[in-house]
Structures are given as C-alpha cells and as structure tokens.
mmCIF file of C-alpha atoms in Angstrom:
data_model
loop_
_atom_site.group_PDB
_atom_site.id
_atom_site.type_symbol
_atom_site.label_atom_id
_atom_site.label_comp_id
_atom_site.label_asym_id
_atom_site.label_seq_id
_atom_site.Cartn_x
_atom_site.Cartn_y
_atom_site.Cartn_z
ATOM 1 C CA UNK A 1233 95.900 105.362 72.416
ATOM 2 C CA UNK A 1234 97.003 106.147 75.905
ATOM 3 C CA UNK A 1235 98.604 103.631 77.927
ATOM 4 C CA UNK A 1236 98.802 103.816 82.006
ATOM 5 C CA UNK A 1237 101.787 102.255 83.919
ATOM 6 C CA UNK A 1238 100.578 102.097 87.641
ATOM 7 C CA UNK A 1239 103.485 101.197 90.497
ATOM 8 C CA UNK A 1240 104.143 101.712 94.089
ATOM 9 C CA UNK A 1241 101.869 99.734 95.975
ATOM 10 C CA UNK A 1242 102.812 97.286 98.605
ATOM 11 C CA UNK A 1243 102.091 95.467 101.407
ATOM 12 C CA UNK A 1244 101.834 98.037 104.985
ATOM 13 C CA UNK A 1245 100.765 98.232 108.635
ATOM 14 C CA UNK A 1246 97.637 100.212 109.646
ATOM 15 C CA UNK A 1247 98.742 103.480 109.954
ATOM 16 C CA UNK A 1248 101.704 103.681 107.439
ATOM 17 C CA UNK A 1249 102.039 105.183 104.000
ATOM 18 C CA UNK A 1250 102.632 104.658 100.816
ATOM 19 C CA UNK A 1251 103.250 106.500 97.179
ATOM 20 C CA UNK A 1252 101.774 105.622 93.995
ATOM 21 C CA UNK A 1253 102.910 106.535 90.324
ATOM 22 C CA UNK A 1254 101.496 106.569 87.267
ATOM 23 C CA UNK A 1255 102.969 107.358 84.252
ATOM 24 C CA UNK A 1256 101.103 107.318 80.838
ATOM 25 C CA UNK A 1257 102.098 106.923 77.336
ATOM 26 C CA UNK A 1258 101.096 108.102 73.738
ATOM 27 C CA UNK A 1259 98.442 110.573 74.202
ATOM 28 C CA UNK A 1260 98.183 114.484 75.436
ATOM 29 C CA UNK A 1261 98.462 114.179 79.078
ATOM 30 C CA UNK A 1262 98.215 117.577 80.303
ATOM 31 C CA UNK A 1263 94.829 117.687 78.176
ATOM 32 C CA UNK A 1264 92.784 115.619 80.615
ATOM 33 C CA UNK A 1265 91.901 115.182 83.930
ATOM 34 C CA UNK A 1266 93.634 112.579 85.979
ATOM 35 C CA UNK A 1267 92.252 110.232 88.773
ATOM 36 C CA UNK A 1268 93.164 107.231 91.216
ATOM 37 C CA UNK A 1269 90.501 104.815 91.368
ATOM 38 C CA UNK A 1270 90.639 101.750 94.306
ATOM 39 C CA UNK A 1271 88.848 98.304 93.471
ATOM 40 C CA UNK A 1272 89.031 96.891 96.796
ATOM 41 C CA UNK A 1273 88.446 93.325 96.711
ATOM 42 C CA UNK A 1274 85.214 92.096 95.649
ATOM 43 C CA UNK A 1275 83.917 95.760 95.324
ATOM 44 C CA UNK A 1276 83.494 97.779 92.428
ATOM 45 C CA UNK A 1277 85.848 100.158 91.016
ATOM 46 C CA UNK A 1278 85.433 103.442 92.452
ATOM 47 C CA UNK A 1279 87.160 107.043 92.350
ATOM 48 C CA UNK A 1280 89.373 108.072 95.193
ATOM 49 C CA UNK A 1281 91.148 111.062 94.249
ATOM 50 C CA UNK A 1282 91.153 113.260 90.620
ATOM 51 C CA UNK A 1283 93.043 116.551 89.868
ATOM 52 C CA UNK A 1284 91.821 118.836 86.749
ATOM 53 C CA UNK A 1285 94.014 120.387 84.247
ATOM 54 C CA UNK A 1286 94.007 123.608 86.560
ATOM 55 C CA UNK A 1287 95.402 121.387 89.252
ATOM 56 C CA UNK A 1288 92.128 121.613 91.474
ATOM 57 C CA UNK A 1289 92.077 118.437 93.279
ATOM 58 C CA UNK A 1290 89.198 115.940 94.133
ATOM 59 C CA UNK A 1291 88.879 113.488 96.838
ATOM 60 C CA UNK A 1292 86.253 111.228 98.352
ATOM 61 C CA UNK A 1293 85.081 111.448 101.624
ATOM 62 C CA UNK A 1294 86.673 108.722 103.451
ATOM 63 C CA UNK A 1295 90.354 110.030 102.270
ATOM 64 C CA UNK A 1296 90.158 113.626 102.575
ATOM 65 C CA UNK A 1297 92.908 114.511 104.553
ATOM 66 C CA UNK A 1298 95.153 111.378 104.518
ATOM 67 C CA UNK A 1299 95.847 110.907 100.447
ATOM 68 C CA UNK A 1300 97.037 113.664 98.375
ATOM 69 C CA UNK A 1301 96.978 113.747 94.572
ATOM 70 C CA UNK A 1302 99.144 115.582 91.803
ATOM 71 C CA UNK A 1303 100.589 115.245 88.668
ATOM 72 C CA UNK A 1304 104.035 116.522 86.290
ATOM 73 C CA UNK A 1305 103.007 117.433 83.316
ATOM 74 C CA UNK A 1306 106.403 117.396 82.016
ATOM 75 C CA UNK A 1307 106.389 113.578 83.120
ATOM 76 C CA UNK A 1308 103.393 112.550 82.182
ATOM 77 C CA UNK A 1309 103.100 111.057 85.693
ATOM 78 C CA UNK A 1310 100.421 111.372 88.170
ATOM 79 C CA UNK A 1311 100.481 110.295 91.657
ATOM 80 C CA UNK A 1312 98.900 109.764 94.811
ATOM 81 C CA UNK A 1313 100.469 110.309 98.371
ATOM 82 C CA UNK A 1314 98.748 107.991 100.817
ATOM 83 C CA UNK A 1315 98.867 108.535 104.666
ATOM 84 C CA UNK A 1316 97.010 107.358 107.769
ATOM 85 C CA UNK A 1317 96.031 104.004 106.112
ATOM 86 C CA UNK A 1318 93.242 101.761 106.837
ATOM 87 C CA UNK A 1319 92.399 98.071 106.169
ATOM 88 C CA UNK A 1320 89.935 100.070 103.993
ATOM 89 C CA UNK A 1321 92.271 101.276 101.697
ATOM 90 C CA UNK A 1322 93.370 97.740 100.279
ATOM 91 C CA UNK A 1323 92.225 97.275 96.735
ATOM 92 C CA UNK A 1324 94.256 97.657 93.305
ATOM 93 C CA UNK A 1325 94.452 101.185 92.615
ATOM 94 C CA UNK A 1326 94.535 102.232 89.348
ATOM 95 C CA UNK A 1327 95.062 105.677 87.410
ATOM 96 C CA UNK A 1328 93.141 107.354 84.453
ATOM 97 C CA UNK A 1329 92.194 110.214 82.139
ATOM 98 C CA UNK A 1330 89.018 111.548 83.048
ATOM 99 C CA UNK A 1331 86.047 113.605 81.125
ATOM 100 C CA UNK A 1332 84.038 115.719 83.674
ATOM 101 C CA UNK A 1333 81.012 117.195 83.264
ATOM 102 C CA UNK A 1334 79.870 120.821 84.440
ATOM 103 C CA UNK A 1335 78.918 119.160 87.693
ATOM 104 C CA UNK A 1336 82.529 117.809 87.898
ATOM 105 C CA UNK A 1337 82.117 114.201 87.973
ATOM 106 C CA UNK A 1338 84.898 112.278 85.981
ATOM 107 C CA UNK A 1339 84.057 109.943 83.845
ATOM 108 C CA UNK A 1340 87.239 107.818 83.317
ATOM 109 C CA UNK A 1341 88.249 106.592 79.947
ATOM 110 C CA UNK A 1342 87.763 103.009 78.315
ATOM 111 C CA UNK A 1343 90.963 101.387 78.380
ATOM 112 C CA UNK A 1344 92.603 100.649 82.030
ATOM 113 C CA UNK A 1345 96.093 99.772 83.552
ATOM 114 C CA UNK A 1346 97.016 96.633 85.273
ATOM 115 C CA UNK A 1347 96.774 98.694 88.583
ATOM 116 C CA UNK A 1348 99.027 98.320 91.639
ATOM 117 C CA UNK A 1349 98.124 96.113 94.618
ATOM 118 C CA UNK A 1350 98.118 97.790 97.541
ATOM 119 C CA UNK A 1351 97.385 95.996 100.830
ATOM 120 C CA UNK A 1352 96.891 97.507 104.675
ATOM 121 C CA UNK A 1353 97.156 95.122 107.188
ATOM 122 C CA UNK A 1354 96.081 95.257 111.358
#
C-alpha cells in the first residue's frame, strides 16, 4: 500500500514562501494523479493543487498564480511551490494519489500522511 512522507512546512511572514515535498512509497507512482490538499484549522480538508499523469496541473481559485505544483517521477516525489502567502494558507497540507473522473475531479485515496504544518503569520 502506498505510503506518503509530507515535509517542508514551517512557520512564515505574510508574503513569504515556502516548498513542500512529498515523497511516496510502495506503490506505482507515475500511475496516478497527485494532489496537495490544506486542512486549515478547524476546516475541512480540501484540494489545493493536483497534477495528472500528463503533467496538466490543477489549482483552486484562491492559489492560482501564487502555488505551483509538480512531480519526479523518477523520485516518486511531488511538490508544491508556494508564493505570495496569506494567513489563509495555514493549515496541514497533505499530499495524495488521486482517481479523477471524466469531469476531472480527484478523488484522493483512503489512506493519508501525517501532513506538514504550515503556518502564515501577519
């Protein structure tokens, strides 16, 4: 079963960045889809940014333009630039193999990472 090793988070000012890695272990990683989900703090778990086995990327709304997603194959590691931060941003952020359907939402799979804690402060 595929195991997900998330790290890079931190504490930073508004405005800074960050990068955050992912590396999984003991399944076909270049089979699935791969996404960044944030759980900010009494929220639910929600996707931020996913990038298909093509390499077409995904992002939500409110980080288009600021995080940037991609992933080495040969690495089994994802990752997820982050840019422009906002208090917004603060959550654990965790990364998974995805399923999407023909109107390309992902639909992560069952088992999760610890996640890494990032937090944005003013």
């Amino acid at each position: 079963q595929v195991q997900f090793v998330e790290s890079g988070g931190g504490s930073v000012q508004v405005g800074g960045s960050l990068t955050l890695s992912c590396t999984a272990a003991g399944g076909m990683f270049d089979l699935f889809a791969m996404a960044w989900y944030q759980q900010a703090p009494g929220k639910q778990r929600k996707l931020v940014a996913g990038i298909q086995k093509s390499g077409i990327t995904n992002y939500a709304d409110s980080v288009k333009g600021r995080f940037t997603i991609s992933r080495e194959n040969a690495k089994n590691a994802v990752y997820l630039r982050m840019s422009e931060l906002t208090t917004a941003d603060t959550g654990v952020y965790y990364c998974n193999a995805a399923q999407l359907d023909p109107q390309g939402t992902y639909y992560p799979m069952d088992k999760w990472g610890e996640g890494t804690l990032v937090t944005v402060t003013s």
